[in-house]
């Protein structure tokens, strides 16, 4: 069959059974987790930093979305370019380059003198995040045995969620400091420096070495990774046979790898699955929660910036802890049930979050005193309309009196009424939120969402994308799938505030719930189970009319029975 892989993987399987975690393997996975921290810290710190930045730099909602999305846009572009780099220069050098770039970007943000320089820093950081996010899971998967591959690739995701949690803690600590946002953003350089130093001493991926014709180097690396008792020579032989077969396929289409992927059934279906998983990770709303968690909590009625930031740190902590649940079950329960159960649970959580905002809108206080300026803010008769993200209004509570006033862009106080002067104990100037006694619903729904999302859809797309592609297609397919994650990440993050303005917060979360549910239906039909399957045998899972071992035995018995009758 054209495009199918015929590889004797018994040697690889035996090597996997005999393998154990060696010191080099532990260091490799630990440093790869640090690569995840780069991704996680950046996505986590921007949520709290943006609230604090607004007190130092005047930002419209457009600039808020632009600064958040700047990193995502450049990450999308360079995750797509990264496939060429990992193929030509290797996985290790690509990760090194990513760490160096991230260091530069973090320092630019820390020393930013205005929103333009801040955006430049975010764009530079995105280059590093994009390269690291597509190369690191691939590097771990290619260096791991099937026995440990799932849990080891998940260490990258643990690094991501851990980085988000650390970012939340640092944001909370620095939220009250003068120019604290500079430290929040600049401290991202620390893990990237650790990554640069560490990866200077790590070896290249053994599968890339085999593909480059360096068989002796590959065997030496595998022996250091698997242990002295592992049958690494047989694993190298299996990888070499796969490379030779796949090289023939590439030559048949004159080196046009993309066309070969689209023409080859198993490669095409593996790519479609990876893209679907990566896309629905974003369409399920995860990074609206992570990028805007502090803003969401503030919209729910938590007026104090510092409190919202600390609560968002707690939300990130739940995300980190729940990722460990995925580590426990990824190689026991499997990838498929984790992904399906996780995405369905996220749908339910998003519905609860939407219902919570509906309740908060329904119970929001009305305007009792119309402002005397006669401006657009005077037309709003309720708190929800007054504090919509697209208005330049704030809701003033002065005892039993409430009113809607335009706000001063420099002081962020009201341009008229009681809230134009320093507030007293019985006053509240609500900008971007409505005072509510139901804020706890938003907090509980976000925690439930992450409890469902983190063990499955937070991690499984990265595991599957790192393991399902054939070696000849791995660089390009991994790059395309990762870029689909960043593209949808960009679309979701840059449209979130606009979506809330168009549909209200409740409508936006209901919308995400419906979209996520379509993912449950799609993945039910297209996702096979990949746990315990060697990388060289992975293509067999994506042949439409494949016959597994039990089915094969049954078919052979029927054929034999027919022959007996005929005789």
PDB file of C-alpha atoms in Angstrom, residues 1-6 242-272 469-477 480 539 542:
ATOM      1  CA  UNK A   1       0.000   0.000   0.000  1.00  0.00           C
ATOM      2  CA  UNK A   2       1.413   3.344  -1.072  1.00  0.00           C
ATOM      3  CA  UNK A   3       2.481   5.513   1.817  1.00  0.00           C
ATOM      4  CA  UNK A   4       2.181   2.786   4.461  1.00  0.00           C
ATOM      5  CA  UNK A   5       5.057   2.080   6.768  1.00  0.00           C
ATOM      6  CA  UNK A   6       6.301  -1.487   7.012  1.00  0.00           C
ATOM      7  CA  UNK A 242      11.611   3.648   8.690  1.00  0.00           C
ATOM      8  CA  UNK A 243      13.847   6.488   7.495  1.00  0.00           C
ATOM      9  CA  UNK A 244      14.902   4.573   4.381  1.00  0.00           C
ATOM     10  CA  UNK A 245      11.308   3.719   3.476  1.00  0.00           C
ATOM     11  CA  UNK A 246      10.133   7.251   4.046  1.00  0.00           C
ATOM     12  CA  UNK A 247      13.058   8.716   2.094  1.00  0.00           C
ATOM     13  CA  UNK A 248      11.884   6.725  -0.914  1.00  0.00           C
ATOM     14  CA  UNK A 249       8.422   8.218  -0.515  1.00  0.00           C
ATOM     15  CA  UNK A 250       9.832  11.753  -0.388  1.00  0.00           C
ATOM     16  CA  UNK A 251      11.925  11.145  -3.523  1.00  0.00           C
ATOM     17  CA  UNK A 252       8.875   9.876  -5.422  1.00  0.00           C
ATOM     18  CA  UNK A 253       7.222  13.291  -5.118  1.00  0.00           C
ATOM     19  CA  UNK A 254      10.391  15.285  -5.814  1.00  0.00           C
ATOM     20  CA  UNK A 255      10.886  16.406  -2.205  1.00  0.00           C
ATOM     21  CA  UNK A 256       7.434  18.083  -1.972  1.00  0.00           C
ATOM     22  CA  UNK A 257       6.719  16.886   1.549  1.00  0.00           C
ATOM     23  CA  UNK A 258       3.395  18.720   1.904  1.00  0.00           C
ATOM     24  CA  UNK A 259       1.981  17.055  -1.205  1.00  0.00           C
ATOM     25  CA  UNK A 260       3.246  13.703   0.028  1.00  0.00           C
ATOM     26  CA  UNK A 261       1.480  14.249   3.355  1.00  0.00           C
ATOM     27  CA  UNK A 262      -1.789  15.113   1.605  1.00  0.00           C
ATOM     28  CA  UNK A 263      -1.506  12.080  -0.721  1.00  0.00           C
ATOM     29  CA  UNK A 264      -0.575   9.596   2.018  1.00  0.00           C
ATOM     30  CA  UNK A 265      -3.573   8.387   4.008  1.00  0.00           C
ATOM     31  CA  UNK A 266      -1.946   7.838   7.384  1.00  0.00           C
ATOM     32  CA  UNK A 267       0.066  11.081   7.238  1.00  0.00           C
ATOM     33  CA  UNK A 268      -2.964  13.134   6.150  1.00  0.00           C
ATOM     34  CA  UNK A 269      -5.245  11.719   8.838  1.00  0.00           C
ATOM     35  CA  UNK A 270      -2.590  12.121  11.545  1.00  0.00           C
ATOM     36  CA  UNK A 271      -2.140  15.758  10.538  1.00  0.00           C
ATOM     37  CA  UNK A 272      -5.895  16.383  10.548  1.00  0.00           C
ATOM     38  CA  UNK A 469       3.534  11.808  12.651  1.00  0.00           C
ATOM     39  CA  UNK A 470       5.876   9.677  10.554  1.00  0.00           C
ATOM     40  CA  UNK A 471       9.511  10.727  10.746  1.00  0.00           C
ATOM     41  CA  UNK A 472       9.601  11.964   7.133  1.00  0.00           C
ATOM     42  CA  UNK A 473       6.568  14.194   7.806  1.00  0.00           C
ATOM     43  CA  UNK A 474       7.192  15.003  11.465  1.00  0.00           C
ATOM     44  CA  UNK A 475       8.862  18.401  11.152  1.00  0.00           C
ATOM     45  CA  UNK A 476       6.336  19.873   8.735  1.00  0.00           C
ATOM     46  CA  UNK A 477       3.254  18.203  10.253  1.00  0.00           C
ATOM     47  CA  UNK A 480       1.493  22.977  10.813  1.00  0.00           C
ATOM     48  CA  UNK A 539       1.073   5.085  10.888  1.00  0.00           C
ATOM     49  CA  UNK A 542      -4.341   5.975  10.707  1.00  0.00           C
TER      50      UNK A 542
END
